[in-house]
Amino acid sequence: MASSPSSTSASKTPTRADALREALASRVVVADGAMGTMIQAQDPTLEDFEQLEGCNEILNVTRPDIIRTVHQEYFAAGVDCVETNTFGANYAALNEYDITDRNFELSEQGVRIAREVAEEFEAEDGRMRWVLGSMGPGTKLPTLGHAPYATLRDAYQVNAEGMIAGGADALLVETTQDLLQTKSSIVGARRAMEAAGVNLPLLCSVTVETTGTMLLGSEIGAALTALEPLGIDMIGLNCATGPAEMSEHLRYLAQHSRIPISCMPNAGLPVLGKNGAHYPLTPGELADAHEGFVRDYGLSLVGGCCGTTPEHLRQLVGRVRGAELAERTPRPEPGAASLYQTVPFQQDTSYLAIGERTNANGSKKFREAMLEARWDDCVEIAREQIREGAHMLDLCVDYVGRDGAADMAELAGRFATSSTLPIVLDSTEIPVIQAGLEKLGGRAVINSVNYEDGDGPESRFAKVTQLAAEHGAALIALTIDEEGQARSVEHKIAIAERLIADLTGNYGIRESD
């Protein structure tokens, strides 16, 4: 998959998406606040939900007036953009109600409601408003085997296709808790945009718990390393905590992220009282926190999540909307990531150590454990290399007579949660590499690409590189061409230069990767 086309061109009229990109690159943009509590405040009935209690997306069809009111209140508070009522329009959430066939319908209608309200406000004062198509996490964590990656990805594509048809200005992958689920939604959104021939901003917001990591233990550095190469236009934080708990994670993003940053916190941590839980952060306190974040971390998009009200957003708008972006000088660290942590390619020891004992061709002990399906023993071999100081683990399951894709799916799925180190997927078979990528929420490295059978559209080089581009993987490139392994210095350099020019110029792979 070649890199995405530029969003603007002298030969075409700028779109709403272009205007949003320009705004995010030049000033602070304010989004809305909580949706669920605003809906509940209007007391929808069980009939409104078509007996599917809690499925807010049904209201897009049965009670669009309720959803319209929510958007109107936030736009009246002065926000630049609203998020659609499509948080649960995905396979995992809709499957619980047995209505996955309504994914496109509910997604499209959720955007249409917001689009109509935005246009009404634009007509009043001429100021542009935008609609962010919300793509929520669902209830299934593919890293833990709750649902297959491909099933989630394809359903997110339908979700995104519906929102594009409804007129979304951007797609917002939000409240993500599992990096593999996050990847499935981003890739689904990308596929939807390619199918529709559009290039909307693709924003991503992860959720970091009070533990300091995402739900499955991912540090913010692992999230940035895994997600930024997928071609997202923004990364940020939302939900789970108030702004105070987000500060250090935002600091990390400000220091290392090449792309703009967002923040949509809850109104503090919930406090249990006699009437249930409530969020204690006042509108003024939320505005204070965001004012500091905008100044210190150069945020481009701010807003609120659980517990935030139109009044919270009204005060936030008064403080930061339209402010110039604080200058950032990020220092990106190219690397790979496991589910848990990022590992820079540049090491203080001067070399990157890749553990090879989990290679069926190089380790008799690992091969025998794999052939006998002693999976726990395979995992223990990996852990031995972690303890001995490896930076990444090479995983190769290629063996004559075996179903390599099945072996890779089994082992990559286990390594995803058992290894704190990134995985190097080592195979000559495209389906085997794909099986590994669809199990790893972190950022993998693929070993390898070369020109042994040329560089045409059906070559292994093209197929592996397309997989790497889609999944944001890094690549080990070997100096082999149609003539075979390069033997001379001159031949090696010539192939290396060809590889670099091809990968960076035609596929959007960074030279540092």
Tab-separated table of N, CA, C and O in Angstrom, residues 196-290:
chain	number	residue	atom	x	y	z
A	196	ALA	N	-13.827	4.712	-0.507
A	196	ALA	CA	-14.664	5.872	-0.829
A	196	ALA	C	-13.915	6.939	-1.622
A	196	ALA	O	-14.527	7.897	-2.103
A	197	GLY	N	-12.596	6.796	-1.733
A	197	GLY	CA	-11.806	7.780	-2.457
A	197	GLY	C	-11.683	9.109	-1.735
A	197	GLY	O	-11.618	10.165	-2.379
A	198	VAL	N	-11.664	9.067	-0.396
A	198	VAL	CA	-11.516	10.290	0.392
A	198	VAL	C	-10.313	10.160	1.312
A	198	VAL	O	-9.815	9.064	1.546
A	199	ASN	N	-9.869	11.293	1.839
A	199	ASN	CA	-8.719	11.292	2.742
A	199	ASN	C	-9.022	12.213	3.911
A	199	ASN	O	-8.587	13.358	3.962
A	200	LEU	N	-9.812	11.718	4.856
A	200	LEU	CA	-10.193	12.505	6.032
A	200	LEU	C	-9.106	12.422	7.102
A	200	LEU	O	-8.370	11.435	7.172
A	201	PRO	N	-9.013	13.438	7.963
A	201	PRO	CA	-8.121	13.309	9.114
A	201	PRO	C	-8.516	12.086	9.953
A	201	PRO	O	-9.707	11.852	10.192
A	202	LEU	N	-7.528	11.332	10.371
A	202	LEU	CA	-7.764	10.147	11.197
A	202	LEU	C	-7.099	10.383	12.544
A	202	LEU	O	-5.877	10.427	12.647
A	203	LEU	N	-7.927	10.581	13.562
A	203	LEU	CA	-7.454	10.931	14.896
A	203	LEU	C	-7.546	9.702	15.792
A	203	LEU	O	-8.465	8.899	15.665
A	204	CYS	N	-6.617	9.577	16.729
A	204	CYS	CA	-6.617	8.415	17.619
A	204	CYS	C	-6.385	8.864	19.052
A	204	CYS	O	-5.455	9.618	19.333
A	205	SER	N	-7.224	8.383	19.953
A	205	SER	CA	-7.127	8.744	21.362
A	205	SER	C	-7.144	7.480	22.214
A	205	SER	O	-8.119	6.721	22.198
A	206	VAL	N	-6.059	7.240	22.942
A	206	VAL	CA	-5.953	6.050	23.793
A	206	VAL	C	-6.363	6.387	25.221
A	206	VAL	O	-6.385	7.546	25.619
A	207	THR	N	-6.680	5.351	25.967
A	207	THR	CA	-7.115	5.524	27.346
A	207	THR	C	-6.089	4.913	28.297
A	207	THR	O	-5.839	3.703	28.249
A	208	VAL	N	-5.492	5.749	29.112
A	208	VAL	CA	-4.495	5.304	30.089
A	208	VAL	C	-5.138	5.323	31.476
A	208	VAL	O	-5.681	6.349	31.906
A	209	GLU	N	-5.093	4.196	32.143
A	209	GLU	CA	-5.760	4.041	33.445
A	209	GLU	C	-4.951	4.709	34.564
A	209	GLU	O	-3.833	5.193	34.343
A	210	THR	N	-5.505	4.678	35.762
A	210	THR	CA	-4.808	5.245	36.917
A	210	THR	C	-3.531	4.471	37.240
A	210	THR	O	-2.659	4.962	37.952
A	211	THR	N	-3.403	3.259	36.688
A	211	THR	CA	-2.181	2.462	36.867
A	211	THR	C	-1.001	3.047	36.099
A	211	THR	O	0.136	2.633	36.298
A	212	GLY	N	-1.278	3.972	35.179
A	212	GLY	CA	-0.216	4.548	34.359
A	212	GLY	C	-0.025	3.861	33.028
A	212	GLY	O	0.857	4.242	32.247
A	213	THR	N	-0.841	2.833	32.745
A	213	THR	CA	-0.778	2.137	31.462
A	213	THR	C	-2.193	1.969	30.917
A	213	THR	O	-3.178	2.197	31.613
A	214	MET	N	-2.277	1.554	29.663
A	214	MET	CA	-3.572	1.158	29.112
A	214	MET	C	-4.046	-0.112	29.821
A	214	MET	O	-3.297	-0.724	30.579
A	215	LEU	N	-5.277	-0.509	29.558
A	215	LEU	CA	-5.888	-1.618	30.298
A	215	LEU	C	-5.042	-2.880	30.280
A	215	LEU	O	-4.928	-3.581	31.290
A	216	LEU	N	-4.414	-3.189	29.118
A	216	LEU	CA	-3.626	-4.415	29.013
A	216	LEU	C	-2.161	-4.212	29.359
A	216	LEU	O	-1.343	-5.103	29.154
A	217	GLY	N	-1.813	-3.040	29.892
A	217	GLY	CA	-0.449	-2.825	30.373
A	217	GLY	C	0.455	-2.043	29.453
A	217	GLY	O	1.663	-1.950	29.700
A	218	SER	N	-0.081	-1.458	28.384
A	218	SER	CA	0.746	-0.719	27.423
A	218	SER	C	1.116	0.655	27.952
A	218	SER	O	0.237	1.431	28.336
A	219	GLU	N	2.410	0.958	27.961
A	219	GLU	CA	2.857	2.307	28.302
A	219	GLU	C	2.583	3.248	27.141
A	219	GLU	O	2.419	2.822	25.993
A	220	ILE	N	2.564	4.546	27.415
A	220	ILE	CA	2.267	5.518	26.363
A	220	ILE	C	3.308	5.457	25.246
A	220	ILE	O	2.997	5.660	24.065
A	221	GLY	N	4.562	5.139	25.579
A	221	GLY	CA	5.595	5.018	24.555
A	221	GLY	C	5.316	3.875	23.592
A	221	GLY	O	5.550	3.998	22.385
A	222	ALA	N	4.811	2.753	24.103
A	222	ALA	CA	4.450	1.627	23.239
A	222	ALA	C	3.312	2.024	22.309
A	222	ALA	O	3.300	1.673	21.123
A	223	ALA	N	2.344	2.777	22.843
A	223	ALA	CA	1.210	3.217	22.026
A	223	ALA	C	1.683	4.126	20.891
A	223	ALA	O	1.286	3.955	19.732
A	224	LEU	N	2.547	5.082	21.203
A	224	LEU	CA	3.030	6.004	20.173
A	224	LEU	C	3.823	5.253	19.099
A	224	LEU	O	3.615	5.465	17.899
A	225	THR	N	4.716	4.363	19.520
A	225	THR	CA	5.540	3.617	18.568
A	225	THR	C	4.687	2.728	17.672
A	225	THR	O	4.949	2.608	16.475
A	226	ALA	N	3.640	2.111	18.229
A	226	ALA	CA	2.804	1.191	17.462
A	226	ALA	C	1.828	1.914	16.541
A	226	ALA	O	1.545	1.440	15.438
A	227	LEU	N	1.307	3.062	16.972
A	227	LEU	CA	0.198	3.684	16.253
A	227	LEU	C	0.616	4.757	15.258
A	227	LEU	O	0.003	4.897	14.196
A	228	GLU	N	1.643	5.536	15.564
A	228	GLU	CA	2.027	6.623	14.666
A	228	GLU	C	2.356	6.124	13.250
A	228	GLU	O	1.945	6.753	12.265
A	229	PRO	N	3.036	4.975	13.090
A	229	PRO	CA	3.357	4.519	11.732
A	229	PRO	C	2.134	4.067	10.925
A	229	PRO	O	2.263	3.809	9.723
A	230	LEU	N	0.966	3.952	11.556
A	230	LEU	CA	-0.234	3.548	10.835
A	230	LEU	C	-0.822	4.691	10.017
A	230	LEU	O	-1.823	4.516	9.327
A	231	GLY	N	-0.196	5.870	10.102
A	231	GLY	CA	-0.643	6.987	9.281
A	231	GLY	C	-1.720	7.842	9.910
A	231	GLY	O	-2.430	8.569	9.215
A	232	ILE	N	-1.849	7.794	11.234
A	232	ILE	CA	-2.834	8.642	11.899
A	232	ILE	C	-2.361	10.097	11.862
A	232	ILE	O	-1.174	10.376	11.755
A	233	ASP	N	-3.319	11.014	11.943
A	233	ASP	CA	-3.006	12.440	11.874
A	233	ASP	C	-2.850	13.074	13.250
A	233	ASP	O	-2.377	14.210	13.355
A	234	MET	N	-3.281	12.378	14.294
A	234	MET	CA	-3.205	12.933	15.648
A	234	MET	C	-3.243	11.791	16.646
A	234	MET	O	-3.872	10.755	16.397
A	235	ILE	N	-2.576	11.975	17.790
A	235	ILE	CA	-2.646	11.002	18.875
A	235	ILE	C	-2.904	11.756	20.169
A	235	ILE	O	-2.474	12.899	20.338
A	236	GLY	N	-3.642	11.121	21.077
A	236	GLY	CA	-3.931	11.800	22.327
A	236	GLY	C	-4.501	10.858	23.366
A	236	GLY	O	-4.443	9.628	23.224
A	237	LEU	N	-5.057	11.462	24.413
A	237	LEU	CA	-5.615	10.722	25.542
A	237	LEU	C	-7.066	11.137	25.764
A	237	LEU	O	-7.423	12.296	25.577
A	238	ASN	N	-7.877	10.173	26.203
A	238	ASN	CA	-9.223	10.524	26.672
A	238	ASN	C	-9.705	9.491	27.678
A	238	ASN	O	-9.178	8.384	27.759
A	239	CYS	N	-10.687	9.886	28.467
A	239	CYS	CA	-11.406	9.020	29.399
A	239	CYS	C	-10.499	8.497	30.531
A	239	CYS	O	-9.355	8.919	30.691
A	240	ALA	N	-11.054	7.629	31.357
A	240	ALA	CA	-10.385	6.927	32.470
A	240	ALA	C	-10.016	7.819	33.644
A	240	ALA	O	-10.272	7.476	34.798
A	241	THR	N	-9.394	8.975	33.390
A	241	THR	CA	-8.927	9.819	34.491
A	241	THR	C	-9.242	11.287	34.207
A	241	THR	O	-9.673	11.655	33.111
A	242	GLY	N	-8.958	12.095	35.204
A	242	GLY	CA	-9.027	13.532	35.011
A	242	GLY	C	-7.730	14.038	34.413
A	242	GLY	O	-6.799	13.259	34.150
A	243	PRO	N	-7.617	15.331	34.204
A	243	PRO	CA	-6.408	15.878	33.576
A	243	PRO	C	-5.144	15.692	34.403
A	243	PRO	O	-4.060	15.520	33.838
A	244	ALA	N	-5.246	15.725	35.725
A	244	ALA	CA	-4.052	15.641	36.563
A	244	ALA	C	-3.262	14.365	36.290
A	244	ALA	O	-2.026	14.372	36.230
A	245	GLU	N	-3.987	13.252	36.106
A	245	GLU	CA	-3.332	11.963	35.891
A	245	GLU	C	-2.776	11.821	34.474
A	245	GLU	O	-2.039	10.873	34.191
A	246	MET	N	-3.141	12.723	33.579
A	246	MET	CA	-2.696	12.635	32.183
A	246	MET	C	-1.418	13.416	31.908
A	246	MET	O	-0.802	13.249	30.854
A	247	SER	N	-1.007	14.248	32.829
A	247	SER	CA	0.041	15.216	32.549
A	247	SER	C	1.341	14.583	32.052
A	247	SER	O	1.907	15.002	31.037
A	248	GLU	N	1.839	13.557	32.744
A	248	GLU	CA	3.126	12.975	32.358
A	248	GLU	C	3.055	12.256	31.016
A	248	GLU	O	4.020	12.243	30.248
A	249	HIS	N	1.898	11.660	30.716
A	249	HIS	CA	1.737	10.987	29.433
A	249	HIS	C	1.707	12.015	28.303
A	249	HIS	O	2.272	11.782	27.223
A	250	LEU	N	1.064	13.146	28.547
A	250	LEU	CA	1.057	14.213	27.548
A	250	LEU	C	2.463	14.791	27.360
A	250	LEU	O	2.849	15.141	26.248
A	251	ARG	N	3.204	14.877	28.460
A	251	ARG	CA	4.578	15.359	28.352
A	251	ARG	C	5.393	14.449	27.429
A	251	ARG	O	6.160	14.932	26.589
A	252	TYR	N	5.213	13.132	27.573
A	252	TYR	CA	5.938	12.185	26.710
A	252	TYR	C	5.560	12.394	25.247
A	252	TYR	O	6.429	12.446	24.368
A	253	LEU	N	4.261	12.518	24.990
A	253	LEU	CA	3.825	12.727	23.610
A	253	LEU	C	4.379	14.038	23.053
A	253	LEU	O	4.803	14.100	21.890
A	254	ALA	N	4.371	15.073	23.868
A	254	ALA	CA	4.881	16.369	23.420
A	254	ALA	C	6.359	16.277	23.042
A	254	ALA	O	6.815	16.939	22.108
A	255	GLN	N	7.096	15.451	23.750
A	255	GLN	CA	8.531	15.320	23.499
A	255	GLN	C	8.875	14.418	22.318
A	255	GLN	O	9.922	14.583	21.705
A	256	HIS	N	7.965	13.473	21.986
A	256	HIS	CA	8.334	12.450	21.009
A	256	HIS	C	7.425	12.325	19.792
A	256	HIS	O	7.834	11.729	18.787
A	257	SER	N	6.208	12.856	19.846
A	257	SER	CA	5.257	12.647	18.751
A	257	SER	C	5.502	13.599	17.584
A	257	SER	O	5.565	14.821	17.775
A	258	ARG	N	5.600	13.046	16.378
A	258	ARG	CA	5.725	13.866	15.175
A	258	ARG	C	4.405	14.554	14.827
A	258	ARG	O	4.387	15.565	14.149
A	259	ILE	N	3.298	13.944	15.235
A	259	ILE	CA	1.970	14.417	14.834
A	259	ILE	C	1.316	15.206	15.974
A	259	ILE	O	1.748	15.132	17.127
A	260	PRO	N	0.273	15.997	15.677
A	260	PRO	CA	-0.403	16.786	16.709
A	260	PRO	C	-0.972	15.927	17.830
A	260	PRO	O	-1.172	14.714	17.676
A	261	ILE	N	-1.283	16.590	18.954
A	261	ILE	CA	-1.694	15.903	20.185
A	261	ILE	C	-3.064	16.416	20.630
A	261	ILE	O	-3.372	17.608	20.505
A	262	SER	N	-3.854	15.513	21.199
A	262	SER	CA	-5.170	15.882	21.726
A	262	SER	C	-5.313	15.419	23.172
A	262	SER	O	-4.571	14.553	23.637
A	263	CYS	N	-6.295	15.986	23.868
A	263	CYS	CA	-6.575	15.577	25.249
A	263	CYS	C	-8.042	15.851	25.579
A	263	CYS	O	-8.504	16.980	25.434
A	264	MET	N	-8.761	14.813	26.000
A	264	MET	CA	-10.165	14.934	26.395
A	264	MET	C	-10.378	14.148	27.691
A	264	MET	O	-10.819	13.004	27.665
A	265	PRO	N	-10.060	14.760	28.825
A	265	PRO	CA	-10.145	14.042	30.103
A	265	PRO	C	-11.566	14.000	30.668
A	265	PRO	O	-12.448	14.756	30.240
A	266	ASN	N	-11.750	13.111	31.632
A	266	ASN	CA	-12.979	13.142	32.429
A	266	ASN	C	-12.946	14.351	33.355
A	266	ASN	O	-11.898	14.967	33.562
A	267	ALA	N	-14.081	14.645	33.943
A	267	ALA	CA	-14.139	15.731	34.926
A	267	ALA	C	-13.619	15.215	36.265
A	267	ALA	O	-14.323	15.188	37.279
A	268	GLY	N	-12.373	14.767	36.264
A	268	GLY	CA	-11.762	14.206	37.465
A	268	GLY	C	-12.091	12.731	37.624
A	268	GLY	O	-12.773	12.121	36.801
A	269	LEU	N	-11.560	12.130	38.703
A	269	LEU	CA	-11.869	10.742	39.027
A	269	LEU	C	-13.211	10.685	39.740
A	269	LEU	O	-13.512	11.527	40.591
A	270	PRO	N	-14.059	9.700	39.396
A	270	PRO	CA	-15.396	9.652	40.017
A	270	PRO	C	-15.325	9.456	41.524
A	270	PRO	O	-14.465	8.745	42.042
A	271	VAL	N	-16.242	10.110	42.208
A	271	VAL	CA	-16.346	10.022	43.665
A	271	VAL	C	-17.696	9.402	44.005
A	271	VAL	O	-18.733	9.853	43.511
A	272	LEU	N	-17.665	8.374	44.832
A	272	LEU	CA	-18.913	7.711	45.211
A	272	LEU	C	-19.585	8.464	46.350
A	272	LEU	O	-18.972	8.755	47.373
A	273	GLY	N	-20.856	8.782	46.157
A	273	GLY	CA	-21.648	9.445	47.184
A	273	GLY	C	-22.954	8.718	47.393
A	273	GLY	O	-23.190	7.657	46.803
A	274	LYS	N	-23.850	9.276	48.213
A	274	LYS	CA	-25.110	8.594	48.522
A	274	LYS	C	-26.003	8.471	47.291
A	274	LYS	O	-26.877	7.600	47.224
A	275	ASN	N	-25.793	9.335	46.311
A	275	ASN	CA	-26.594	9.286	45.087
A	275	ASN	C	-25.826	8.643	43.923
A	275	ASN	O	-26.163	8.846	42.754
A	276	GLY	N	-24.789	7.890	44.250
A	276	GLY	CA	-23.990	7.249	43.218
A	276	GLY	C	-22.720	8.035	42.944
A	276	GLY	O	-22.336	8.921	43.709
A	277	ALA	N	-22.079	7.720	41.834
A	277	ALA	CA	-20.817	8.358	41.485
A	277	ALA	C	-21.052	9.706	40.816
A	277	ALA	O	-22.010	9.891	40.069
A	278	HIS	N	-20.181	10.659	41.120
A	278	HIS	CA	-20.209	11.932	40.404
A	278	HIS	C	-18.767	12.372	40.140
A	278	HIS	O	-17.836	11.918	40.800
A	279	TYR	N	-18.615	13.232	39.166
A	279	TYR	CA	-17.292	13.717	38.776
A	279	TYR	C	-17.071	15.095	39.378
A	279	TYR	O	-17.864	16.011	39.153
A	280	PRO	N	-16.008	15.272	40.162
A	280	PRO	CA	-15.874	16.464	40.996
A	280	PRO	C	-15.267	17.696	40.319
A	280	PRO	O	-15.363	18.794	40.850
A	281	LEU	N	-14.606	17.553	39.166
A	281	LEU	CA	-13.880	18.679	38.583
A	281	LEU	C	-14.847	19.746	38.068
A	281	LEU	O	-15.724	19.459	37.260
A	282	THR	N	-14.669	20.966	38.521
A	282	THR	CA	-15.549	22.060	38.111
A	282	THR	C	-15.169	22.545	36.709
A	282	THR	O	-14.059	22.289	36.225
A	283	PRO	N	-16.072	23.256	36.041
A	283	PRO	CA	-15.730	23.821	34.731
A	283	PRO	C	-14.470	24.684	34.768
A	283	PRO	O	-13.630	24.596	33.862
A	284	GLY	N	-14.324	25.474	35.801
A	284	GLY	CA	-13.136	26.320	35.907
A	284	GLY	C	-11.863	25.519	36.069
A	284	GLY	O	-10.814	25.871	35.498
A	285	GLU	N	-11.930	24.432	36.821
A	285	GLU	CA	-10.744	23.588	37.029
A	285	GLU	C	-10.349	22.867	35.743
A	285	GLU	O	-9.162	22.720	35.445
A	286	LEU	N	-11.348	22.410	34.977
A	286	LEU	CA	-11.029	21.783	33.699
A	286	LEU	C	-10.370	22.797	32.762
A	286	LEU	O	-9.380	22.495	32.091
A	287	ALA	N	-10.901	24.019	32.728
A	287	ALA	CA	-10.329	25.065	31.875
A	287	ALA	C	-8.913	25.405	32.313
A	287	ALA	O	-8.024	25.608	31.471
A	288	ASP	N	-8.681	25.446	33.628
A	288	ASP	CA	-7.330	25.706	34.139
A	288	ASP	C	-6.348	24.640	33.638
A	288	ASP	O	-5.235	24.959	33.177
A	289	ALA	N	-6.761	23.374	33.757
A	289	ALA	CA	-5.877	22.273	33.371
A	289	ALA	C	-5.546	22.337	31.879
A	289	ALA	O	-4.381	22.216	31.477
A	290	HIS	N	-6.564	22.539	31.062
A	290	HIS	CA	-6.327	22.584	29.617
A	290	HIS	C	-5.487	23.796	29.218
A	290	HIS	O	-4.667	23.716	28.302
